mmCIF file of C-alpha atoms in Angstrom:
data_model
loop_
_atom_site.group_PDB
_atom_site.id
_atom_site.type_symbol
_atom_site.label_atom_id
_atom_site.label_comp_id
_atom_site.label_asym_id
_atom_site.label_seq_id
_atom_site.Cartn_x
_atom_site.Cartn_y
_atom_site.Cartn_z
ATOM 1 C CA UNK A 19 -36.670 -22.936 13.135
ATOM 2 C CA UNK A 20 -33.739 -23.119 15.339
ATOM 3 C CA UNK A 21 -32.467 -23.867 18.183
ATOM 4 C CA UNK A 22 -28.814 -23.028 20.202
ATOM 5 C CA UNK A 23 -27.623 -25.155 22.732
ATOM 6 C CA UNK A 24 -25.166 -25.519 25.054
ATOM 7 C CA UNK A 25 -24.351 -21.656 26.363
ATOM 8 C CA UNK A 26 -24.269 -19.696 29.241
ATOM 9 C CA UNK A 27 -27.647 -17.564 29.225
ATOM 10 C CA UNK A 28 -27.445 -13.518 29.503
ATOM 11 C CA UNK A 29 -30.637 -12.969 31.507
ATOM 12 C CA UNK A 30 -31.531 -9.514 32.899
ATOM 13 C CA UNK A 31 -30.049 -10.967 35.971
ATOM 14 C CA UNK A 32 -28.397 -13.878 36.044
ATOM 15 C CA UNK A 33 -26.234 -16.606 33.965
ATOM 16 C CA UNK A 34 -27.777 -19.979 33.534
ATOM 17 C CA UNK A 35 -26.519 -22.733 31.695
ATOM 18 C CA UNK A 36 -27.913 -25.424 29.520
ATOM 19 C CA UNK A 37 -31.000 -24.593 28.768
ATOM 20 C CA UNK A 38 -31.591 -24.496 24.932
ATOM 21 C CA UNK A 39 -33.053 -21.409 22.762
ATOM 22 C CA UNK A 40 -35.271 -22.249 20.224
ATOM 23 C CA UNK A 41 -35.986 -18.890 18.041
ATOM 24 C CA UNK A 42 -36.947 -18.213 14.396
ATOM 25 C CA UNK A 43 -37.477 -14.152 14.000
ATOM 26 C CA UNK A 44 -38.477 -14.399 17.105
ATOM 27 C CA UNK A 45 -37.518 -15.970 20.347
ATOM 28 C CA UNK A 46 -40.362 -19.442 20.798
ATOM 29 C CA UNK A 47 -39.076 -20.407 23.431
ATOM 30 C CA UNK A 48 -36.241 -21.515 26.542
ATOM 31 C CA UNK A 49 -36.443 -25.219 27.272
ATOM 32 C CA UNK A 50 -34.737 -26.704 30.213
ATOM 33 C CA UNK A 51 -31.113 -28.838 29.420
ATOM 34 C CA UNK A 52 -31.585 -31.718 27.540
ATOM 35 C CA UNK A 53 -35.316 -31.346 26.381
ATOM 36 C CA UNK A 54 -36.702 -33.043 23.086
ATOM 37 C CA UNK A 55 -36.099 -30.711 20.093
ATOM 38 C CA UNK A 56 -39.036 -30.433 17.359
ATOM 39 C CA UNK A 57 -38.866 -32.485 14.694
ATOM 40 C CA UNK A 58 -36.470 -29.785 11.391
ATOM 41 C CA UNK A 59 -34.887 -27.896 14.509
ATOM 42 C CA UNK A 60 -31.497 -26.630 13.173
ATOM 43 C CA UNK A 61 -28.974 -27.236 16.207
ATOM 44 C CA UNK A 62 -26.417 -24.567 17.184
ATOM 45 C CA UNK A 63 -23.535 -25.863 19.456
ATOM 46 C CA UNK A 64 -22.427 -22.496 21.705
ATOM 47 C CA UNK A 65 -20.328 -25.186 22.909
ATOM 48 C CA UNK A 66 -20.080 -22.558 26.639
ATOM 49 C CA UNK A 67 -19.577 -19.467 24.854
ATOM 50 C CA UNK A 68 -22.130 -16.281 26.374
ATOM 51 C CA UNK A 69 -25.929 -16.203 24.448
ATOM 52 C CA UNK A 70 -26.499 -12.682 24.948
ATOM 53 C CA UNK A 71 -29.276 -9.920 24.171
ATOM 54 C CA UNK A 72 -27.822 -8.334 21.349
ATOM 55 C CA UNK A 73 -26.330 -4.918 22.259
ATOM 56 C CA UNK A 74 -28.057 -1.517 21.856
ATOM 57 C CA UNK A 75 -25.445 1.195 21.067
ATOM 58 C CA UNK A 76 -27.489 4.512 21.689
ATOM 59 C CA UNK A 77 -24.192 7.204 20.792
ATOM 60 C CA UNK A 78 -22.297 6.196 17.783
ATOM 61 C CA UNK A 79 -20.865 8.354 14.790
ATOM 62 C CA UNK A 80 -19.072 5.682 12.882
ATOM 63 C CA UNK A 81 -17.059 2.644 11.931
ATOM 64 C CA UNK A 82 -15.757 0.644 9.300
ATOM 65 C CA UNK A 83 -14.467 4.084 7.462
ATOM 66 C CA UNK A 84 -18.672 5.723 7.418
ATOM 67 C CA UNK A 85 -19.922 8.329 10.260
ATOM 68 C CA UNK A 86 -23.573 9.336 10.350
ATOM 69 C CA UNK A 87 -22.462 12.025 8.770
ATOM 70 C CA UNK A 88 -21.962 11.551 5.804
ATOM 71 C CA UNK A 89 -25.612 11.265 4.834
ATOM 72 C CA UNK A 90 -24.856 8.201 2.866
ATOM 73 C CA UNK A 91 -27.260 4.894 2.140
ATOM 74 C CA UNK A 92 -22.949 3.560 1.685
ATOM 75 C CA UNK A 93 -22.024 4.764 4.921
ATOM 76 C CA UNK A 94 -25.488 3.706 6.578
ATOM 77 C CA UNK A 95 -24.834 0.252 5.083
ATOM 78 C CA UNK A 96 -21.264 -0.036 5.772
ATOM 79 C CA UNK A 97 -22.415 0.837 9.918
ATOM 80 C CA UNK A 98 -25.415 -2.195 10.071
ATOM 81 C CA UNK A 99 -22.607 -4.266 8.375
ATOM 82 C CA UNK A 100 -20.380 -4.014 10.867
ATOM 83 C CA UNK A 101 -21.921 -3.405 13.866
ATOM 84 C CA UNK A 102 -22.850 -7.263 14.928
ATOM 85 C CA UNK A 103 -19.278 -7.855 14.263
ATOM 86 C CA UNK A 104 -19.062 -6.129 17.674
ATOM 87 C CA UNK A 105 -22.880 -7.685 18.615
ATOM 88 C CA UNK A 106 -24.194 -4.735 18.534
ATOM 89 C CA UNK A 107 -27.969 -5.360 16.751
ATOM 90 C CA UNK A 108 -29.778 -1.773 16.958
ATOM 91 C CA UNK A 109 -27.941 1.842 17.495
ATOM 92 C CA UNK A 110 -28.983 5.280 17.384
ATOM 93 C CA UNK A 111 -26.227 6.930 14.326
ATOM 94 C CA UNK A 112 -25.664 10.071 15.539
ATOM 95 C CA UNK A 113 -24.413 13.729 14.248
ATOM 96 C CA UNK A 114 -21.914 15.971 15.169
ATOM 97 C CA UNK A 115 -21.560 19.986 15.201
ATOM 98 C CA UNK A 116 -22.308 20.878 11.896
ATOM 99 C CA UNK A 117 -24.303 23.902 9.348
ATOM 100 C CA UNK A 118 -27.558 22.332 9.402
ATOM 101 C CA UNK A 119 -28.177 21.105 6.189
ATOM 102 C CA UNK A 120 -25.418 19.035 6.576
ATOM 103 C CA UNK A 121 -27.085 18.260 10.145
ATOM 104 C CA UNK A 122 -30.548 17.497 7.664
ATOM 105 C CA UNK A 123 -29.102 14.826 4.536
ATOM 106 C CA UNK A 124 -27.756 13.262 8.097
ATOM 107 C CA UNK A 125 -30.980 13.340 9.861
ATOM 108 C CA UNK A 126 -33.018 12.562 6.417
ATOM 109 C CA UNK A 127 -30.570 8.750 5.532
ATOM 110 C CA UNK A 128 -30.969 8.336 9.469
ATOM 111 C CA UNK A 129 -34.985 8.089 7.909
ATOM 112 C CA UNK A 130 -34.527 6.478 4.856
ATOM 113 C CA UNK A 131 -32.202 3.472 7.277
ATOM 114 C CA UNK A 132 -35.649 3.251 9.840
ATOM 115 C CA UNK A 133 -38.566 2.751 6.610
ATOM 116 C CA UNK A 134 -35.879 0.920 4.091
ATOM 117 C CA UNK A 135 -33.637 -0.934 6.738
ATOM 118 C CA UNK A 136 -30.162 -1.922 5.592
ATOM 119 C CA UNK A 137 -29.082 -5.624 6.152
ATOM 120 C CA UNK A 138 -27.169 -6.154 9.448
ATOM 121 C CA UNK A 139 -27.633 -4.265 12.600
ATOM 122 C CA UNK A 140 -31.305 -2.041 13.196
ATOM 123 C CA UNK A 141 -31.131 1.448 13.412
ATOM 124 C CA UNK A 142 -33.654 3.054 15.778
ATOM 125 C CA UNK A 143 -33.435 6.145 15.323
ATOM 126 C CA UNK A 144 -30.831 9.390 15.680
ATOM 127 C CA UNK A 145 -29.074 11.070 18.567
ATOM 128 C CA UNK A 146 -28.570 14.625 17.464
ATOM 129 C CA UNK A 147 -24.980 16.043 19.685
ATOM 130 C CA UNK A 148 -24.801 18.930 18.429
ATOM 131 C CA UNK A 149 -25.237 21.946 17.060
ATOM 132 C CA UNK A 150 -27.300 23.088 20.412
ATOM 133 C CA UNK A 151 -24.144 22.810 23.219
ATOM 134 C CA UNK A 152 -21.490 25.101 24.601
ATOM 135 C CA UNK A 153 -18.731 26.477 22.876
ATOM 136 C CA UNK A 154 -16.598 25.873 26.097
ATOM 137 C CA UNK A 155 -17.343 22.539 26.072
ATOM 138 C CA UNK A 156 -18.022 21.383 23.080
ATOM 139 C CA UNK A 157 -15.188 18.725 23.326
ATOM 140 C CA UNK A 158 -14.380 18.001 19.636
ATOM 141 C CA UNK A 159 -16.938 19.673 17.910
ATOM 142 C CA UNK A 160 -16.912 22.857 15.596
ATOM 143 C CA UNK A 161 -17.778 26.338 16.948
ATOM 144 C CA UNK A 162 -17.975 28.399 14.607
ATOM 145 C CA UNK A 163 -21.158 25.829 13.617
ATOM 146 C CA UNK A 164 -22.677 25.715 17.469
ATOM 147 C CA UNK A 165 -26.006 26.740 16.645
ATOM 148 C CA UNK A 166 -28.675 28.166 19.318
ATOM 149 C CA UNK A 167 -31.430 25.632 20.189
ATOM 150 C CA UNK A 168 -34.131 26.081 17.413
ATOM 151 C CA UNK A 169 -37.787 23.904 18.231
ATOM 152 C CA UNK A 170 -38.459 25.123 13.994
ATOM 153 C CA UNK A 171 -35.515 23.314 13.202
ATOM 154 C CA UNK A 172 -36.034 19.951 14.060
ATOM 155 C CA UNK A 173 -39.918 19.806 14.710
ATOM 156 C CA UNK A 174 -39.757 18.484 11.014
ATOM 157 C CA UNK A 175 -37.631 15.436 12.220
ATOM 158 C CA UNK A 176 -39.537 14.381 15.510
ATOM 159 C CA UNK A 177 -39.798 10.817 14.185
ATOM 160 C CA UNK A 178 -36.244 10.876 13.225
ATOM 161 C CA UNK A 179 -34.749 12.485 16.835
ATOM 162 C CA UNK A 180 -34.881 9.717 19.837
ATOM 163 C CA UNK A 181 -31.336 11.772 21.664
ATOM 164 C CA UNK A 182 -31.299 15.736 21.313
ATOM 165 C CA UNK A 183 -28.163 16.541 23.255
ATOM 166 C CA UNK A 184 -28.746 19.962 25.431
ATOM 167 C CA UNK A 185 -26.480 22.242 27.177
ATOM 168 C CA UNK A 186 -29.156 23.640 29.420
ATOM 169 C CA UNK A 187 -27.112 27.067 30.298
ATOM 170 C CA UNK A 188 -27.565 28.371 26.879
ATOM 171 C CA UNK A 189 -31.282 28.685 27.257
ATOM 172 C CA UNK A 190 -33.154 31.830 28.389
ATOM 173 C CA UNK A 191 -36.360 28.539 29.412
ATOM 174 C CA UNK A 192 -36.999 25.157 29.722
ATOM 175 C CA UNK A 193 -40.213 25.569 26.914
ATOM 176 C CA UNK A 194 -37.493 23.856 24.357
ATOM 177 C CA UNK A 195 -36.622 20.691 26.699
ATOM 178 C CA UNK A 196 -40.972 20.600 27.204
ATOM 179 C CA UNK A 197 -41.723 20.576 23.393
ATOM 180 C CA UNK A 198 -39.194 18.567 22.912
ATOM 181 C CA UNK A 199 -40.067 15.947 26.569
ATOM 182 C CA UNK A 200 -43.975 16.051 24.040
ATOM 183 C CA UNK A 201 -42.743 15.211 20.882
ATOM 184 C CA UNK A 202 -41.352 11.849 22.675
ATOM 185 C CA UNK A 203 -37.561 13.132 22.030
ATOM 186 C CA UNK A 204 -35.022 12.293 24.789
ATOM 187 C CA UNK A 205 -32.890 14.829 26.459
ATOM 188 C CA UNK A 206 -29.734 14.964 27.175
ATOM 189 C CA UNK A 207 -27.806 17.483 29.108
ATOM 190 C CA UNK A 208 -24.149 17.255 27.453
ATOM 191 C CA UNK A 209 -21.164 19.310 26.141
ATOM 192 C CA UNK A 210 -22.093 21.672 29.281
ATOM 193 C CA UNK A 211 -20.665 24.165 31.852
ATOM 194 C CA UNK A 212 -23.649 23.895 33.456
ATOM 195 C CA UNK A 213 -23.800 25.002 37.434
ATOM 196 C CA UNK A 214 -25.922 22.689 39.797
ATOM 197 C CA UNK A 215 -28.502 24.362 39.892
ATOM 198 C CA UNK A 216 -28.999 24.727 36.204
ATOM 199 C CA UNK A 217 -28.708 20.972 34.832
ATOM 200 C CA UNK A 218 -31.015 20.245 38.167
ATOM 201 C CA UNK A 219 -33.899 23.204 36.524
ATOM 202 C CA UNK A 220 -33.618 21.151 33.056
ATOM 203 C CA UNK A 221 -33.749 17.764 34.282
ATOM 204 C CA UNK A 222 -37.216 18.758 36.883
ATOM 205 C CA UNK A 223 -37.679 20.646 32.834
ATOM 206 C CA UNK A 224 -37.843 16.508 31.631
ATOM 207 C CA UNK A 225 -34.420 16.236 30.332
ATOM 208 C CA UNK A 226 -33.679 12.785 32.191
ATOM 209 C CA UNK A 227 -30.219 11.638 30.280
ATOM 210 C CA UNK A 228 -26.604 12.722 30.317
ATOM 211 C CA UNK A 229 -24.352 12.651 27.567
ATOM 212 C CA UNK A 230 -20.746 10.465 27.677
ATOM 213 C CA UNK A 231 -21.063 11.714 31.902
ATOM 214 C CA UNK A 232 -17.677 13.219 33.273
ATOM 215 C CA UNK A 233 -16.932 13.701 29.315
ATOM 216 C CA UNK A 234 -17.294 17.538 28.345
ATOM 217 C CA UNK A 235 -18.623 19.023 31.154
ATOM 218 C CA UNK A 236 -18.771 21.245 34.071
ATOM 219 C CA UNK A 237 -16.673 18.907 36.801
ATOM 220 C CA UNK A 238 -17.390 18.141 40.254
ATOM 221 C CA UNK A 239 -16.512 20.446 42.897
ATOM 222 C CA UNK A 240 -16.976 20.710 46.899
ATOM 223 C CA UNK A 241 -18.656 23.714 45.971
ATOM 224 C CA UNK A 242 -19.773 23.784 42.807
ATOM 225 C CA UNK A 243 -21.437 20.758 42.226
ATOM 226 C CA UNK A 244 -21.229 21.265 38.716
ATOM 227 C CA UNK A 245 -22.942 19.147 35.521
ATOM 228 C CA UNK A 246 -21.012 16.179 36.834
ATOM 229 C CA UNK A 247 -22.492 16.427 40.156
ATOM 230 C CA UNK A 248 -26.289 16.965 38.702
ATOM 231 C CA UNK A 249 -25.857 13.664 36.813
ATOM 232 C CA UNK A 250 -24.345 11.623 39.705
ATOM 233 C CA UNK A 251 -27.360 13.112 42.278
ATOM 234 C CA UNK A 252 -29.966 13.182 40.323
ATOM 235 C CA UNK A 253 -33.045 11.061 38.764
ATOM 236 C CA UNK A 254 -30.948 10.487 35.608
ATOM 237 C CA UNK A 255 -29.543 8.062 33.539
ATOM 238 C CA UNK A 256 -25.532 8.564 33.113
ATOM 239 C CA UNK A 257 -24.155 7.262 29.292
ATOM 240 C CA UNK A 258 -20.415 6.371 29.339
ATOM 241 C CA UNK A 259 -18.160 5.684 27.359
ATOM 242 C CA UNK A 260 -15.437 2.327 28.900
ATOM 243 C CA UNK A 261 -12.525 2.421 26.442
ATOM 244 C CA UNK A 262 -10.275 2.790 29.393
ATOM 245 C CA UNK A 263 -9.410 6.365 27.966
ATOM 246 C CA UNK A 264 -11.934 8.704 28.577
ATOM 247 C CA UNK A 265 -12.555 7.303 32.198
ATOM 248 C CA UNK A 266 -10.385 6.050 34.937
ATOM 249 C CA UNK A 267 -11.287 2.899 36.365
ATOM 250 C CA UNK A 268 -11.943 4.344 39.589
ATOM 251 C CA UNK A 269 -13.907 6.861 38.260
ATOM 252 C CA UNK A 270 -16.796 4.001 36.256
ATOM 253 C CA UNK A 271 -16.346 2.499 40.330
ATOM 254 C CA UNK A 272 -17.746 5.459 41.223
ATOM 255 C CA UNK A 273 -20.309 5.942 38.499
ATOM 256 C CA UNK A 274 -21.577 2.442 40.002
ATOM 257 C CA UNK A 275 -21.602 2.600 43.737
ATOM 258 C CA UNK A 276 -23.775 6.031 43.369
ATOM 259 C CA UNK A 277 -25.576 5.053 39.659
ATOM 260 C CA UNK A 278 -26.051 1.596 40.507
ATOM 261 C CA UNK A 279 -26.386 -0.809 37.360
ATOM 262 C CA UNK A 280 -30.156 0.242 36.692
ATOM 263 C CA UNK A 281 -29.253 3.438 35.476
ATOM 264 C CA UNK A 282 -25.544 3.273 33.405
ATOM 265 C CA UNK A 283 -26.255 2.734 29.959
ATOM 266 C CA UNK A 284 -22.704 1.766 27.774
ATOM 267 C CA UNK A 285 -21.606 3.314 24.674
ATOM 268 C CA UNK A 286 -18.821 3.698 21.639
ATOM 269 C CA UNK A 287 -18.835 7.047 20.952
ATOM 270 C CA UNK A 288 -17.128 5.946 18.304
ATOM 271 C CA UNK A 289 -16.145 7.527 14.754
ATOM 272 C CA UNK A 290 -15.134 6.791 12.207
ATOM 273 C CA UNK A 291 -11.508 5.368 12.623
ATOM 274 C CA UNK A 292 -13.617 2.708 14.662
ATOM 275 C CA UNK A 293 -11.963 -0.962 13.421
ATOM 276 C CA UNK A 294 -9.741 0.748 10.801
ATOM 277 C CA UNK A 295 -6.719 0.782 13.110
ATOM 278 C CA UNK A 296 -4.051 3.277 13.224
ATOM 279 C CA UNK A 297 -4.170 6.881 10.886
ATOM 280 C CA UNK A 298 -5.433 10.065 9.920
ATOM 281 C CA UNK A 299 -9.110 10.031 10.089
ATOM 282 C CA UNK A 300 -11.799 13.048 10.062
ATOM 283 C CA UNK A 301 -14.761 14.181 12.819
ATOM 284 C CA UNK A 302 -17.634 16.488 12.063
ATOM 285 C CA UNK A 303 -15.060 18.704 9.425
ATOM 286 C CA UNK A 304 -11.694 17.959 11.813
ATOM 287 C CA UNK A 305 -8.796 15.825 11.535
ATOM 288 C CA UNK A 306 -8.077 12.941 13.757
ATOM 289 C CA UNK A 307 -5.151 10.957 14.328
ATOM 290 C CA UNK A 308 -5.448 8.132 15.563
ATOM 291 C CA UNK A 309 -2.406 6.372 17.691
ATOM 292 C CA UNK A 310 -2.790 3.322 19.591
ATOM 293 C CA UNK A 311 -6.329 3.131 20.145
ATOM 294 C CA UNK A 312 -6.297 7.127 21.219
ATOM 295 C CA UNK A 313 -8.385 9.605 19.260
ATOM 296 C CA UNK A 314 -6.680 12.682 19.184
ATOM 297 C CA UNK A 315 -7.505 16.409 16.948
ATOM 298 C CA UNK A 316 -4.281 18.197 16.153
ATOM 299 C CA UNK A 317 -4.366 20.914 18.997
ATOM 300 C CA UNK A 318 -4.332 17.388 21.177
ATOM 301 C CA UNK A 319 -8.358 17.236 22.459
ATOM 302 C CA UNK A 320 -9.820 13.864 23.055
ATOM 303 C CA UNK A 321 -12.214 12.957 20.176
ATOM 304 C CA UNK A 322 -15.076 10.592 20.174
ATOM 305 C CA UNK A 323 -13.086 7.091 21.113
ATOM 306 C CA UNK A 324 -12.155 4.407 18.347
ATOM 307 C CA UNK A 325 -13.797 1.665 21.273
ATOM 308 C CA UNK A 326 -15.872 -1.436 20.481
ATOM 309 C CA UNK A 327 -18.871 -2.473 22.262
ATOM 310 C CA UNK A 328 -17.936 -5.978 22.903
ATOM 311 C CA UNK A 329 -14.343 -4.250 24.088
ATOM 312 C CA UNK A 330 -16.025 -1.456 25.813
ATOM 313 C CA UNK A 331 -18.353 -4.307 28.585
ATOM 314 C CA UNK A 332 -15.137 -6.220 28.756
ATOM 315 C CA UNK A 333 -13.444 -3.593 29.934
ATOM 316 C CA UNK A 334 -16.719 -2.148 32.426
ATOM 317 C CA UNK A 335 -16.559 -5.874 33.915
ATOM 318 C CA UNK A 336 -12.799 -5.663 34.496
ATOM 319 C CA UNK A 337 -12.799 -2.248 36.081
ATOM 320 C CA UNK A 338 -15.641 -2.852 38.019
ATOM 321 C CA UNK A 339 -15.707 -6.775 38.969
ATOM 322 C CA UNK A 340 -19.463 -6.502 38.568
ATOM 323 C CA UNK A 341 -22.039 -9.391 37.670
ATOM 324 C CA UNK A 342 -21.147 -9.898 34.070
ATOM 325 C CA UNK A 343 -25.891 -10.182 33.572
ATOM 326 C CA UNK A 344 -25.179 -6.518 35.342
ATOM 327 C CA UNK A 345 -22.731 -5.597 32.699
ATOM 328 C CA UNK A 346 -24.866 -6.697 29.855
ATOM 329 C CA UNK A 347 -27.717 -4.694 30.719
ATOM 330 C CA UNK A 348 -26.595 -1.293 30.470
ATOM 331 C CA UNK A 349 -25.922 -2.626 27.136
ATOM 332 C CA UNK A 350 -29.160 -4.044 26.677
ATOM 333 C CA UNK A 351 -32.273 -3.397 29.322
ATOM 334 C CA UNK A 352 -31.146 -0.281 30.039
ATOM 335 C CA UNK A 353 -31.090 1.423 26.366
ATOM 336 C CA UNK A 354 -34.521 -0.611 25.295
ATOM 337 C CA UNK A 355 -36.554 0.271 28.389
ATOM 338 C CA UNK A 356 -34.895 3.917 27.428
ATOM 339 C CA UNK A 357 -35.565 4.221 23.778
ATOM 340 C CA UNK A 358 -39.293 2.502 24.951
ATOM 341 C CA UNK A 359 -38.336 -0.876 22.551
ATOM 342 C CA UNK A 360 -38.175 -2.923 25.886
ATOM 343 C CA UNK A 361 -41.499 -4.655 24.834
ATOM 344 C CA UNK A 362 -39.655 -6.331 21.454
ATOM 345 C CA UNK A 363 -35.943 -6.046 22.045
ATOM 346 C CA UNK A 364 -33.563 -6.330 25.082
ATOM 347 C CA UNK A 365 -33.499 -9.023 26.891
ATOM 348 C CA UNK A 366 -33.937 -12.714 26.177
ATOM 349 C CA UNK A 367 -37.234 -13.616 25.676
ATOM 350 C CA UNK A 368 -39.889 -15.531 24.644
ATOM 351 C CA UNK A 369 -42.040 -13.345 22.373
ATOM 352 C CA UNK A 370 -38.977 -10.892 21.871
ATOM 353 C CA UNK A 371 -36.694 -10.504 18.387
ATOM 354 C CA UNK A 372 -34.702 -12.794 17.780
ATOM 355 C CA UNK A 373 -31.285 -10.387 17.780
ATOM 356 C CA UNK A 374 -28.923 -12.382 19.824
ATOM 357 C CA UNK A 375 -25.433 -12.550 19.879
ATOM 358 C CA UNK A 376 -22.634 -15.154 21.284
ATOM 359 C CA UNK A 377 -19.477 -14.579 22.559
ATOM 360 C CA UNK A 378 -16.773 -16.304 25.013
ATOM 361 C CA UNK A 379 -14.925 -14.918 28.196
ATOM 362 C CA UNK A 380 -12.769 -12.870 26.450
ATOM 363 C CA UNK A 381 -16.075 -10.928 24.786
ATOM 364 C CA UNK A 382 -14.575 -12.364 21.358
ATOM 365 C CA UNK A 383 -18.629 -12.610 18.691
ATOM 366 C CA UNK A 384 -18.020 -15.913 17.474
ATOM 367 C CA UNK A 385 -21.957 -15.266 16.006
ATOM 368 C CA UNK A 386 -24.622 -12.607 15.752
ATOM 369 C CA UNK A 387 -28.774 -12.935 15.406
ATOM 370 C CA UNK A 388 -31.029 -10.317 13.511
ATOM 371 C CA UNK A 389 -34.440 -11.307 14.058
ATOM 372 C CA UNK A 390 -32.992 -14.746 13.236
ATOM 373 C CA UNK A 391 -31.182 -13.947 10.624
ATOM 374 C CA UNK A 392 -26.974 -15.090 10.982
ATOM 375 C CA UNK A 393 -25.892 -11.515 9.843
ATOM 376 C CA UNK A 394 -21.663 -12.611 11.168
ATOM 377 C CA UNK A 395 -19.986 -15.593 11.900
ATOM 378 C CA UNK A 396 -16.058 -15.171 12.723
ATOM 379 C CA UNK A 397 -14.107 -16.762 10.145
ATOM 380 C CA UNK A 398 -11.350 -19.287 10.386
ATOM 381 C CA UNK A 399 -12.535 -19.774 14.170
ATOM 382 C CA UNK A 400 -13.974 -23.902 15.893
ATOM 383 C CA UNK A 401 -17.175 -24.753 14.550
ATOM 384 C CA UNK A 402 -19.452 -23.941 16.781
ATOM 385 C CA UNK A 403 -21.428 -27.340 15.393
ATOM 386 C CA UNK A 404 -24.349 -27.598 13.035
ATOM 387 C CA UNK A 405 -26.664 -30.130 12.566
ATOM 388 C CA UNK A 406 -30.482 -30.811 12.133
ATOM 389 C CA UNK A 407 -32.776 -32.947 15.129
ATOM 390 C CA UNK A 408 -34.926 -35.827 12.879
#
């Protein structure tokens, strides 16, 4: 058994100081400050740092030079190994619009990582972003590889796909959305030029999520509310990229005022260039140029981000002024509930998996645990202090 002492414990609606968290593979208990520890317990002194549930990144293409679309075990191992450095303990590897055999290869690889886990962060399933999108709002995805929605193509992968992106205006009926929902797939609206009315029909049919809200969708106009209007006013979870580049800070504050912290999920939407610095990279078969933390295609189109989760959360906190517990909820409780895994992860509660991260006031991650195993510890850091209590 291990114990984390002297932390600021982040719970769903508050932050507690001085409690002791006991854990093995799961969380055993949370004790009041000064409580005696069981004999033989290894004590980890957080020295006043924050202890949070591990972050869940619902939408991430890649990082550390690896991408979901590589479709290889090596790339998945890199993602699982790199993400704990950002406090991420679970994620959805995200696809791109490509020809279907390439998408299939990526989905099979995600399935393999679910069946035979890689060391590090947990793979919870796939996020299918494309190819069922609008050519007019494709963002950094290839226009020539966009396809019509096809249930027969995704049927063999319903055990893998957790979120599927659709442009509702491309559908002849809502039957496709109904079929996805019956299979337990979260239908997300995105990369879409839908009118408010088209988006509303899709949401009534079962769509419940919005992909990178405000980006790659029909904007808000006072006579044509569009996709953004639907996202803001209808009962859907709004996913947001909080890197300081994709969305103006004032819009982040607007989103919080309209939706509230329980209907927002913070994601990175990061690509293989994340954590790699400036240079030339690749996304969905296209060359991407990364300069000063901004990823662009050759024509100047903003590509997926190169941000990391801990930075995204820190930026959202500074931009909105929300309480820390509310912001952390957007990367822990909210995605866990939406993905149907809140019984096992997403908060620091007795009986849940010991998926946790320790970070300081600048969101610098010091240590990350997955299933009680220490999968990341920052090098050249002040020792957190380990000792055994006999």
